[in-house]
Short mmCIF file of C-alpha atoms in Angstrom, two decimals:
data_model
loop_
_atom_site.label_atom_id
_atom_site.label_comp_id
_atom_site.label_asym_id
_atom_site.label_seq_id
_atom_site.Cartn_x
_atom_site.Cartn_y
_atom_site.Cartn_z
CA UNK L 1 110.00 63.40 57.57
CA UNK L 2 111.51 66.89 57.95
CA UNK L 3 108.79 68.43 55.76
CA UNK L 4 106.09 66.70 57.82
CA UNK L 5 107.58 67.99 61.09
CA UNK L 6 107.88 71.52 59.71
CA UNK L 7 104.30 71.45 58.47
CA UNK L 8 103.04 70.23 61.82
CA UNK L 9 105.00 72.95 63.62
CA UNK L 10 103.63 75.61 61.29
CA UNK L 11 100.08 74.37 61.79
CA UNK L 12 100.52 74.39 65.55
CA UNK L 13 101.76 78.00 65.64
CA UNK L 14 99.45 79.45 63.02
CA UNK L 15 96.26 81.29 63.90
CA UNK L 16 92.99 80.03 62.45
CA UNK L 17 91.85 81.27 59.06
CA UNK L 18 88.52 82.64 60.19
CA UNK L 19 88.85 85.46 62.71
CA UNK L 20 85.83 86.18 64.91
CA UNK L 21 84.47 89.71 64.98
CA UNK L 22 84.56 89.75 68.80
CA UNK L 23 87.62 88.03 70.23
CA UNK L 24 86.81 85.07 72.44
CA UNK L 25 88.98 86.57 75.18
CA UNK L 26 86.12 88.96 75.94
CA UNK L 27 83.69 86.06 76.38
CA UNK L 28 86.17 84.38 78.74
CA UNK L 29 86.48 87.65 80.68
CA UNK L 30 82.68 87.87 80.83
CA UNK L 31 82.46 84.35 82.27
CA UNK L 32 85.14 85.26 84.81
CA UNK L 33 83.16 88.40 85.70
CA UNK L 34 79.96 86.41 86.27
CA UNK L 35 81.90 83.79 88.26
CA UNK L 36 83.38 86.40 90.59
CA UNK L 37 79.95 88.00 91.05
CA UNK L 38 78.45 84.62 91.92
CA UNK L 39 81.30 83.89 94.30
CA UNK L 40 80.75 87.25 96.03
CA UNK L 41 77.65 85.76 97.66
CA UNK L 42 79.71 83.81 100.20
CA UNK L 43 81.84 86.91 100.90
CA UNK L 44 78.66 88.76 101.91
CA UNK L 45 77.21 86.29 104.41
CA UNK L 46 79.42 86.05 107.54
CA UNK L 47 78.45 89.38 109.08
CA UNK L 48 74.78 88.60 108.52
CA UNK L 49 74.89 85.22 110.29
CA UNK L 50 76.48 86.18 113.62
CA UNK L 51 73.25 87.43 115.23
CA UNK L 52 70.91 84.67 113.97
CA UNK L 53 73.32 81.85 114.86
CA UNK L 54 73.90 83.35 118.31
CA UNK L 55 70.14 83.51 118.95
CA UNK L 56 69.29 80.03 117.63
CA UNK L 57 72.17 77.94 118.96
CA UNK L 58 73.31 80.18 121.84
CA UNK L 59 76.85 80.01 120.47
CA UNK L 60 79.09 82.84 121.61
CA UNK L 61 80.09 85.47 119.08
CA UNK L 62 83.67 84.39 119.66
CA UNK L 63 82.82 80.84 118.56
CA UNK L 64 81.07 82.08 115.42
CA UNK L 65 83.92 84.51 114.79
CA UNK L 66 86.37 81.60 115.07
CA UNK L 67 84.64 79.84 112.15
CA UNK L 68 84.84 83.04 110.11
CA UNK L 69 88.52 83.38 111.06
CA UNK L 70 89.26 79.85 109.79
CA UNK L 71 87.54 80.80 106.54
CA UNK L 72 89.57 84.00 106.15
CA UNK L 73 92.85 82.35 107.12
CA UNK L 74 92.42 79.51 104.63
CA UNK L 75 91.44 82.02 101.94
CA UNK L 76 94.76 83.75 102.47
CA UNK L 77 96.97 80.70 102.94
CA UNK L 78 95.53 78.92 99.89
CA UNK L 79 95.92 81.99 97.67
CA UNK L 80 99.70 81.68 97.02
CA UNK L 81 99.14 78.16 95.67
CA UNK L 82 96.04 78.95 93.59
CA UNK L 83 98.02 80.02 90.54
CA UNK L 84 100.12 76.86 90.84
CA UNK L 85 96.95 74.74 90.93
CA UNK L 86 95.67 76.49 87.79
CA UNK L 87 98.99 75.99 86.02
CA UNK L 88 98.95 72.32 86.93
CA UNK L 89 95.29 71.38 86.44
CA UNK L 90 93.80 74.22 84.37
CA UNK L 91 91.50 77.13 85.19
CA UNK L 92 88.25 75.29 84.42
CA UNK L 93 88.88 72.35 86.71
CA UNK L 94 90.16 74.39 89.65
CA UNK L 95 87.39 77.02 89.51
CA UNK L 96 84.61 74.46 88.97
CA UNK L 97 85.88 72.38 91.90
CA UNK L 98 86.22 75.48 94.08
CA UNK L 99 82.64 76.62 93.36
CA UNK L 100 81.34 73.11 94.07
CA UNK L 101 83.22 73.05 97.38
CA UNK L 102 81.73 76.45 98.32
CA UNK L 103 78.21 75.25 97.44
CA UNK L 104 78.72 72.06 99.47
CA UNK L 105 80.05 73.91 102.51
CA UNK L 106 77.30 76.52 102.46
CA UNK L 107 74.52 74.02 101.78
CA UNK L 108 75.53 71.65 104.57
CA UNK L 109 75.23 74.41 107.19
CA UNK L 110 71.45 74.06 106.91
CA UNK L 111 71.64 70.76 108.85
CA UNK L 112 74.33 71.67 111.39
CA UNK L 113 73.62 71.37 115.10
CA UNK L 114 77.10 71.84 116.64
CA UNK L 115 79.75 74.56 116.44
CA UNK L 116 82.39 72.18 115.02
CA UNK L 117 80.12 71.65 112.01
CA UNK L 118 80.16 75.40 111.37
CA UNK L 119 83.96 75.26 111.53
CA UNK L 120 84.02 72.37 109.06
CA UNK L 121 81.45 73.71 106.58
CA UNK L 122 81.93 77.46 106.63
CA UNK L 123 85.51 77.49 107.86
CA UNK L 124 87.21 74.61 106.06
CA UNK L 125 85.16 73.87 102.91
CA UNK L 126 84.19 77.44 102.00
CA UNK L 127 87.64 78.72 103.05
CA UNK L 128 89.49 76.28 100.80
CA UNK L 129 87.05 76.86 97.93
CA UNK L 130 87.28 80.64 98.12
CA UNK L 131 91.06 80.56 98.49
CA UNK L 132 91.38 78.46 95.33
CA UNK L 133 89.67 81.24 93.38
CA UNK L 134 91.40 84.12 95.13
CA UNK L 135 92.97 86.96 93.10
CA UNK L 136 94.93 84.35 91.12
CA UNK L 137 91.80 83.60 89.06
CA UNK L 138 91.46 87.12 87.67
CA UNK L 139 95.23 87.46 87.24
CA UNK L 140 95.56 84.13 85.41
CA UNK L 141 92.68 84.88 83.03
CA UNK L 142 94.08 88.35 82.28
CA UNK L 143 97.67 87.21 81.75
CA UNK L 144 96.76 84.26 79.50
CA UNK L 145 94.02 85.77 77.35
CA UNK L 146 95.09 89.41 76.98
CA UNK L 147 98.22 91.12 75.75
CA UNK L 148 96.51 94.49 75.34
CA UNK L 149 93.93 96.04 77.69
CA UNK L 150 95.22 94.09 80.68
CA UNK L 151 94.74 97.07 82.99
CA UNK L 152 91.14 97.50 81.84
CA UNK L 153 90.31 93.82 82.26
CA UNK L 154 91.97 93.69 85.68
CA UNK L 155 89.90 96.69 86.76
CA UNK L 156 86.69 95.12 85.45
CA UNK L 157 87.32 91.80 87.20
CA UNK L 158 88.27 93.60 90.41
CA UNK L 159 85.02 95.54 90.20
CA UNK L 160 83.10 92.26 89.87
CA UNK L 161 83.66 91.42 93.53
CA UNK L 162 82.34 94.80 94.63
CA UNK L 163 79.42 94.47 92.22
CA UNK L 164 78.62 91.06 93.68
CA UNK L 165 78.54 92.49 97.18
CA UNK L 166 76.24 95.28 95.98
CA UNK L 167 73.87 92.65 94.55
CA UNK L 168 73.99 90.02 97.29
CA UNK L 169 74.33 91.98 100.54
CA UNK L 170 70.91 93.69 100.37
CA UNK L 171 69.30 90.49 99.02
CA UNK L 172 70.80 88.20 101.67
CA UNK L 173 70.09 90.66 104.48
CA UNK L 174 66.43 90.82 103.35
CA UNK L 175 66.27 87.00 103.31
CA UNK L 176 67.80 86.76 106.80
CA UNK L 177 65.45 89.45 108.11
CA UNK L 178 62.30 87.90 106.61
CA UNK L 179 63.01 84.17 106.36
CA UNK L 180 65.90 83.46 108.79
CA UNK L 181 69.45 82.42 107.93
CA UNK L 182 68.93 78.99 106.33
CA UNK L 183 67.39 80.30 103.07
CA UNK L 184 70.32 82.73 102.86
CA UNK L 185 72.81 79.86 103.14
CA UNK L 186 70.91 77.94 100.45
CA UNK L 187 70.95 81.04 98.23
CA UNK L 188 74.76 81.19 98.51
CA UNK L 189 75.02 77.49 97.59
CA UNK L 190 72.73 77.91 94.59
CA UNK L 191 74.57 81.01 93.40
CA UNK L 192 77.87 79.10 93.42
CA UNK L 193 76.37 76.05 91.67
CA UNK L 194 74.64 78.18 89.04
CA UNK L 195 77.98 79.47 87.81
CA UNK L 196 79.62 76.04 87.43
CA UNK L 197 78.01 75.21 84.02
CA UNK L 198 79.15 78.56 82.61
CA UNK L 199 82.70 77.90 83.75
CA UNK L 200 82.76 74.33 82.45
CA UNK L 201 81.16 75.02 79.06
CA UNK L 202 82.46 78.48 78.18
CA UNK L 203 85.78 78.88 79.99
CA UNK L 204 88.99 77.75 78.30
CA UNK L 205 92.34 77.40 80.03
CA UNK L 206 94.36 79.06 77.26
CA UNK L 207 93.74 80.79 73.87
CA UNK L 208 95.61 77.93 72.18
CA UNK L 209 92.81 75.59 73.27
CA UNK L 210 90.53 77.50 70.89
CA UNK L 211 93.21 77.98 68.23
CA UNK L 212 93.44 81.72 68.95
CA UNK L 213 96.06 84.28 69.76
CA UNK L 214 95.72 86.21 73.02
CA UNK L 215 93.84 89.46 72.51
CA UNK L 216 96.25 92.01 71.06
CA UNK L 217 99.05 89.50 70.42
CA UNK L 218 100.75 89.55 67.03
CA UNK L 219 101.83 85.93 67.16
CA UNK L 220 100.18 82.69 68.14
CA UNK L 221 101.21 81.60 71.65
CA UNK L 222 101.39 77.82 72.20
CA UNK L 223 99.89 76.51 75.42
CA UNK L 224 102.66 75.97 77.98
CA UNK L 225 103.14 72.59 79.56
CA UNK L 226 101.85 72.10 83.14
CA UNK L 227 104.25 73.46 85.75
CA UNK L 228 104.48 70.90 88.56
CA UNK L 229 107.21 72.85 90.41
CA UNK L 230 105.29 76.10 90.86
CA UNK L 231 104.15 75.33 94.41
CA UNK L 232 107.70 74.43 95.40
CA UNK L 233 108.93 77.76 94.07
CA UNK L 234 106.25 79.60 96.07
CA UNK L 235 107.61 78.01 99.27
CA UNK L 236 111.23 78.67 98.25
CA UNK L 237 110.57 82.35 97.63
CA UNK L 238 108.78 82.62 100.98
CA UNK L 239 111.72 81.07 102.84
CA UNK L 240 114.01 83.56 101.13
CA UNK L 241 111.80 86.61 101.66
CA UNK L 242 111.37 86.03 105.40
CA UNK L 243 115.11 86.67 105.79
CA UNK L 244 114.65 90.29 104.68
CA UNK L 245 113.32 93.17 106.78
CA UNK L 246 111.00 94.76 104.18
CA UNK L 247 108.98 91.54 103.92
CA UNK L 248 108.02 91.67 107.60
CA UNK L 249 107.09 95.34 107.37
CA UNK L 250 104.98 94.77 104.26
CA UNK L 251 103.37 91.66 105.74
CA UNK L 252 102.74 93.46 109.03
CA UNK L 253 101.10 96.50 107.45
CA UNK L 254 98.97 94.32 105.19
CA UNK L 255 97.94 92.12 108.13
CA UNK L 256 96.64 95.29 109.82
CA UNK L 257 94.90 96.20 106.55
CA UNK L 258 93.06 92.87 106.58
CA UNK L 259 92.31 93.20 110.29
CA UNK L 260 90.69 96.61 109.79
CA UNK L 261 88.69 95.67 106.66
CA UNK L 262 87.66 92.02 106.12
CA UNK L 263 88.15 90.99 109.72
CA UNK L 264 86.60 94.05 111.36
CA UNK L 265 84.17 95.98 109.16
CA UNK L 266 83.05 93.20 106.83
CA UNK L 267 82.53 90.73 109.68
CA UNK L 268 81.40 92.90 112.61
CA UNK L 269 79.91 96.12 111.21
CA UNK L 270 76.42 94.69 110.68
CA UNK L 271 76.07 93.13 114.17
CA UNK L 272 77.62 96.24 115.76
CA UNK L 273 75.17 98.54 113.97
CA UNK L 274 72.32 96.20 114.96
CA UNK L 275 73.46 96.49 118.60
CA UNK L 276 72.67 100.21 118.29
CA UNK L 277 69.19 99.56 116.91
CA UNK L 278 69.92 99.83 113.18
CA UNK L 279 67.97 97.29 111.08
CA UNK L 280 70.10 94.53 109.54
CA UNK L 281 68.94 95.48 106.03
CA UNK L 282 70.05 99.10 106.50
CA UNK L 283 73.45 98.08 107.90
CA UNK L 284 73.99 95.58 105.08
CA UNK L 285 73.10 98.23 102.50
CA UNK L 286 75.75 100.54 103.99
CA UNK L 287 78.28 97.72 103.74
CA UNK L 288 77.31 97.21 100.10
CA UNK L 289 77.95 100.90 99.39
CA UNK L 290 81.51 100.39 100.64
CA UNK L 291 81.93 97.95 97.73
CA UNK L 292 80.95 100.64 95.22
CA UNK L 293 83.47 103.20 96.46
CA UNK L 294 86.03 100.44 96.86
CA UNK L 295 86.37 100.36 93.04
CA UNK L 296 86.81 104.14 92.79
CA UNK L 297 89.39 104.18 95.57
CA UNK L 298 91.44 101.36 94.07
CA UNK L 299 91.63 102.99 90.63
CA UNK L 300 92.51 106.37 92.16
CA UNK L 301 95.18 104.78 94.37
CA UNK L 302 96.76 103.12 91.33
CA UNK L 303 96.93 106.51 89.61
CA UNK L 304 98.50 108.08 92.71
CA UNK L 305 101.00 105.23 93.10
CA UNK L 306 102.40 106.02 89.63
CA UNK L 307 103.05 109.62 90.75
CA UNK L 308 103.91 109.58 94.46
CA UNK L 309 106.12 107.66 96.87
CA UNK L 310 104.26 104.41 97.77
CA UNK L 311 105.50 104.36 101.37
CA UNK L 312 104.05 107.79 102.06
CA UNK L 313 100.78 106.90 100.40
CA UNK L 314 100.48 103.85 102.65
CA UNK L 315 101.23 105.95 105.72
CA UNK L 316 98.49 108.43 104.77
CA UNK L 317 95.96 105.68 104.03
CA UNK L 318 96.53 103.88 107.33
CA UNK L 319 96.60 107.08 109.38
CA UNK L 320 93.29 108.31 107.94
CA UNK L 321 91.73 104.86 108.38
CA UNK L 322 92.80 104.80 112.01
CA UNK L 323 91.30 108.23 112.71
CA UNK L 324 87.99 107.23 111.10
CA UNK L 325 87.76 104.10 113.29
CA UNK L 326 88.22 106.19 116.42
CA UNK L 327 85.12 108.18 115.46
CA UNK L 328 82.97 105.19 114.49
CA UNK L 329 81.57 104.43 118.00
CA UNK L 330 80.08 107.94 118.06
CA UNK L 331 78.47 107.48 114.63
CA UNK L 332 76.56 104.23 115.24
CA UNK L 333 72.86 104.97 115.74
CA UNK L 334 69.42 103.42 115.05
CA UNK L 335 69.12 105.31 111.76
CA UNK L 336 71.43 106.33 108.94
CA UNK L 337 72.57 109.95 109.19
CA UNK L 338 74.98 112.10 107.10
CA UNK L 339 78.12 111.57 109.27
CA UNK L 340 77.66 107.78 108.96
CA UNK L 341 77.24 108.10 105.19
CA UNK L 342 80.48 110.13 105.10
CA UNK L 343 82.26 107.37 107.06
CA UNK L 344 80.98 104.69 104.67
CA UNK L 345 82.07 106.64 101.57
CA UNK L 346 85.48 107.37 103.07
CA UNK L 347 86.03 103.80 104.22
CA UNK L 348 85.02 102.49 100.82
CA UNK L 349 87.57 104.75 99.11
CA UNK L 350 90.27 103.56 101.53
CA UNK L 351 89.22 99.86 101.63
CA UNK L 352 91.75 98.38 99.19
CA UNK L 353 93.56 101.61 98.28
CA UNK L 354 96.53 100.00 100.07
CA UNK L 355 96.90 97.33 97.38
CA UNK L 356 98.60 99.34 94.56
CA UNK L 357 101.33 100.91 96.76
CA UNK L 358 101.93 97.60 98.58
CA UNK L 359 102.31 95.81 95.24
CA UNK L 360 104.61 98.58 94.00
CA UNK L 361 106.84 98.16 97.07
CA UNK L 362 106.93 94.38 96.56
CA UNK L 363 107.99 94.98 92.96
CA UNK L 364 110.66 97.46 94.04
CA UNK L 365 112.05 95.17 96.73
CA UNK L 366 111.84 91.74 95.12
CA UNK L 367 111.94 92.21 91.35
CA UNK L 368 110.98 89.09 89.39
CA UNK L 369 109.76 87.33 92.53
CA UNK L 370 107.46 90.20 93.50
CA UNK L 371 104.24 88.47 92.40
CA UNK L 372 104.94 85.44 94.60
CA UNK L 373 106.05 87.62 97.51
CA UNK L 374 102.85 89.65 97.17
CA UNK L 375 100.88 86.40 97.31
CA UNK L 376 102.40 85.70 100.72
CA UNK L 377 101.86 89.30 101.83
CA UNK L 378 98.23 88.83 100.81
CA UNK L 379 98.16 85.70 102.99
CA UNK L 380 99.23 87.85 105.94
CA UNK L 381 96.33 90.18 105.10
CA UNK L 382 93.88 87.31 105.53
CA UNK L 383 95.58 86.03 108.69
CA UNK L 384 95.17 89.49 110.21
CA UNK L 385 91.53 89.47 109.12
CA UNK L 386 91.05 86.02 110.65
CA UNK L 387 92.48 87.08 114.04
CA UNK L 388 90.22 90.12 114.30
CA UNK L 389 87.16 88.20 113.09
CA UNK L 390 87.65 85.95 116.15
CA UNK L 391 88.91 88.55 118.63
CA UNK L 392 86.18 91.01 117.68
CA UNK L 393 83.49 88.47 118.53
CA UNK L 394 85.29 87.50 121.75
CA UNK L 395 85.56 91.17 122.77
CA UNK L 396 81.83 91.66 122.15
CA UNK L 397 81.10 88.68 124.41
CA UNK L 398 83.42 90.03 127.14
CA UNK L 399 82.66 93.76 127.14
CA UNK L 400 79.10 93.78 125.82
CA UNK L 401 79.95 96.16 122.95
CA UNK L 402 82.42 96.59 120.08
CA UNK L 403 83.84 99.94 121.27
CA UNK L 404 87.16 98.51 122.43
CA UNK L 405 87.55 96.78 119.05
CA UNK L 406 87.18 100.06 117.11
CA UNK L 407 89.70 101.85 119.35
CA UNK L 408 92.23 99.01 119.24
CA UNK L 409 91.97 98.81 115.45
CA UNK L 410 92.50 102.57 115.18
CA UNK L 411 95.70 102.21 117.20
CA UNK L 412 96.85 99.33 114.97
CA UNK L 413 96.34 101.49 111.88
CA UNK L 414 98.53 104.19 113.44
CA UNK L 415 101.23 101.56 113.96
CA UNK L 416 100.87 100.46 110.31
CA UNK L 417 101.39 104.07 109.18
CA UNK L 418 104.69 104.20 111.08
CA UNK L 419 105.75 100.78 109.77
CA UNK L 420 105.18 101.91 106.18
CA UNK L 421 107.45 104.92 106.65
CA UNK L 422 110.41 102.86 107.89
CA UNK L 423 110.51 100.51 104.89
CA UNK L 424 113.90 101.06 103.30
CA UNK L 425 113.93 102.16 99.69
CA UNK L 426 115.83 100.18 97.11
CA UNK L 427 117.59 101.91 94.21
CA UNK L 428 115.73 101.41 90.92
CA UNK L 429 118.96 100.20 89.29
CA UNK L 430 119.38 97.40 91.82
CA UNK L 431 116.15 95.47 92.30
CA UNK L 432 116.22 92.57 94.67
CA UNK L 433 117.00 89.29 93.01
CA UNK L 434 116.71 85.73 94.14
CA UNK L 435 120.17 84.30 94.72
CA UNK L 436 119.44 81.03 93.00
CA UNK L 437 122.55 79.28 94.18
CA UNK L 438 122.14 80.34 97.80
CA UNK L 439 118.38 80.00 97.65
CA UNK L 440 117.67 83.37 99.26
CA UNK L 441 116.78 86.92 98.28
CA UNK L 442 119.72 89.28 98.35
CA UNK L 443 118.92 92.25 100.57
CA UNK L 444 119.49 95.72 99.23
CA UNK L 445 121.63 98.39 100.78
CA UNK L 446 119.68 101.28 99.39
CA UNK L 447 119.53 104.62 101.21
CA UNK L 448 116.54 105.59 103.28
CA UNK L 449 114.15 108.11 101.77
CA UNK L 450 114.26 111.53 103.20
#
């Protein structure tokens, strides 16, 4: 009996005899890359639909912006639980269900006749679907399948979203311009559905499912049991973090980050440029270029975060972003000119440059719980985006232009720069820890940076 148990244990923890020339982890990463590109279609559409829906249904831009805000808010609020869902039910099931929900929500918009249907389809269904595949998808694939090259794979999967925008924004804007918005919505639904078979047939939840070690691992790693308590821990960590000052400063700055990127530029840049006579296809192409420089800026910001004080980097990023927004009303014109190109390149470099220093500050402040805390900080990013997606449309309805929105967002970025500077530093020897018995994060008494 003992020999049988030992043999079974050895068989379970032993790698297979035949070793493939190309590790399967790279095929899984390729499927994840294609999935994120396909999912980028729905991230590209909202700004393109505001004008057509306003003209056809006579809905106010505030009403349409409200549906986009529900989408963005659910994306953020679902994100902290996405990893827990994948731990509980597996990557394949969660991602396949999320893509199907996105396809359903986008496809049903073709038959809508009332604003509440837009809220239900684009806000609720697409919001929940996109939130279930939020950054947790790329992080879960990387952490499970790779021991080496994690930084490279993370960078590649991050670039997939920008690559998807580069592919879909010009295509969808051309479809909207030539064939109206319904074929664009159908294209998004088909793009999401087309990826589902790849996920279901080629994706595996864990290397152990294929009898493999993670890429670069020296030992076989058994598949862990489902973790039913992960969602509860996410809530527990949130309740503890909200009792500390740095959490509110980090959440506040990141909410302004979301407000000035996804909520403002991604949602309202195309209709604002069209207000000034710029063709929708040209404005969408400029927005796609932001996605290209987004990758460069994120990698460069990560390099800088390893070498400079994260708080000061955040202050610089937000201050420069605020200044650029103050100049934007003067740059909008019927045609693309060099100053506008400069703005687009700069904004692309700064788009998610705030992520590495924000994550570094979460790690410094909250130690082992930093990943969960960052998930909630990311939720605040999307809530900020949701508010401005709605308020931007409402301001356009009220004032007849977006100028007040650009100026207000510039002022918010200035406030974020000041907030970043007042985050208290924590000594490296005393990272924040979760006081398990008390159920709260112990605040640090570290000195302020000079």
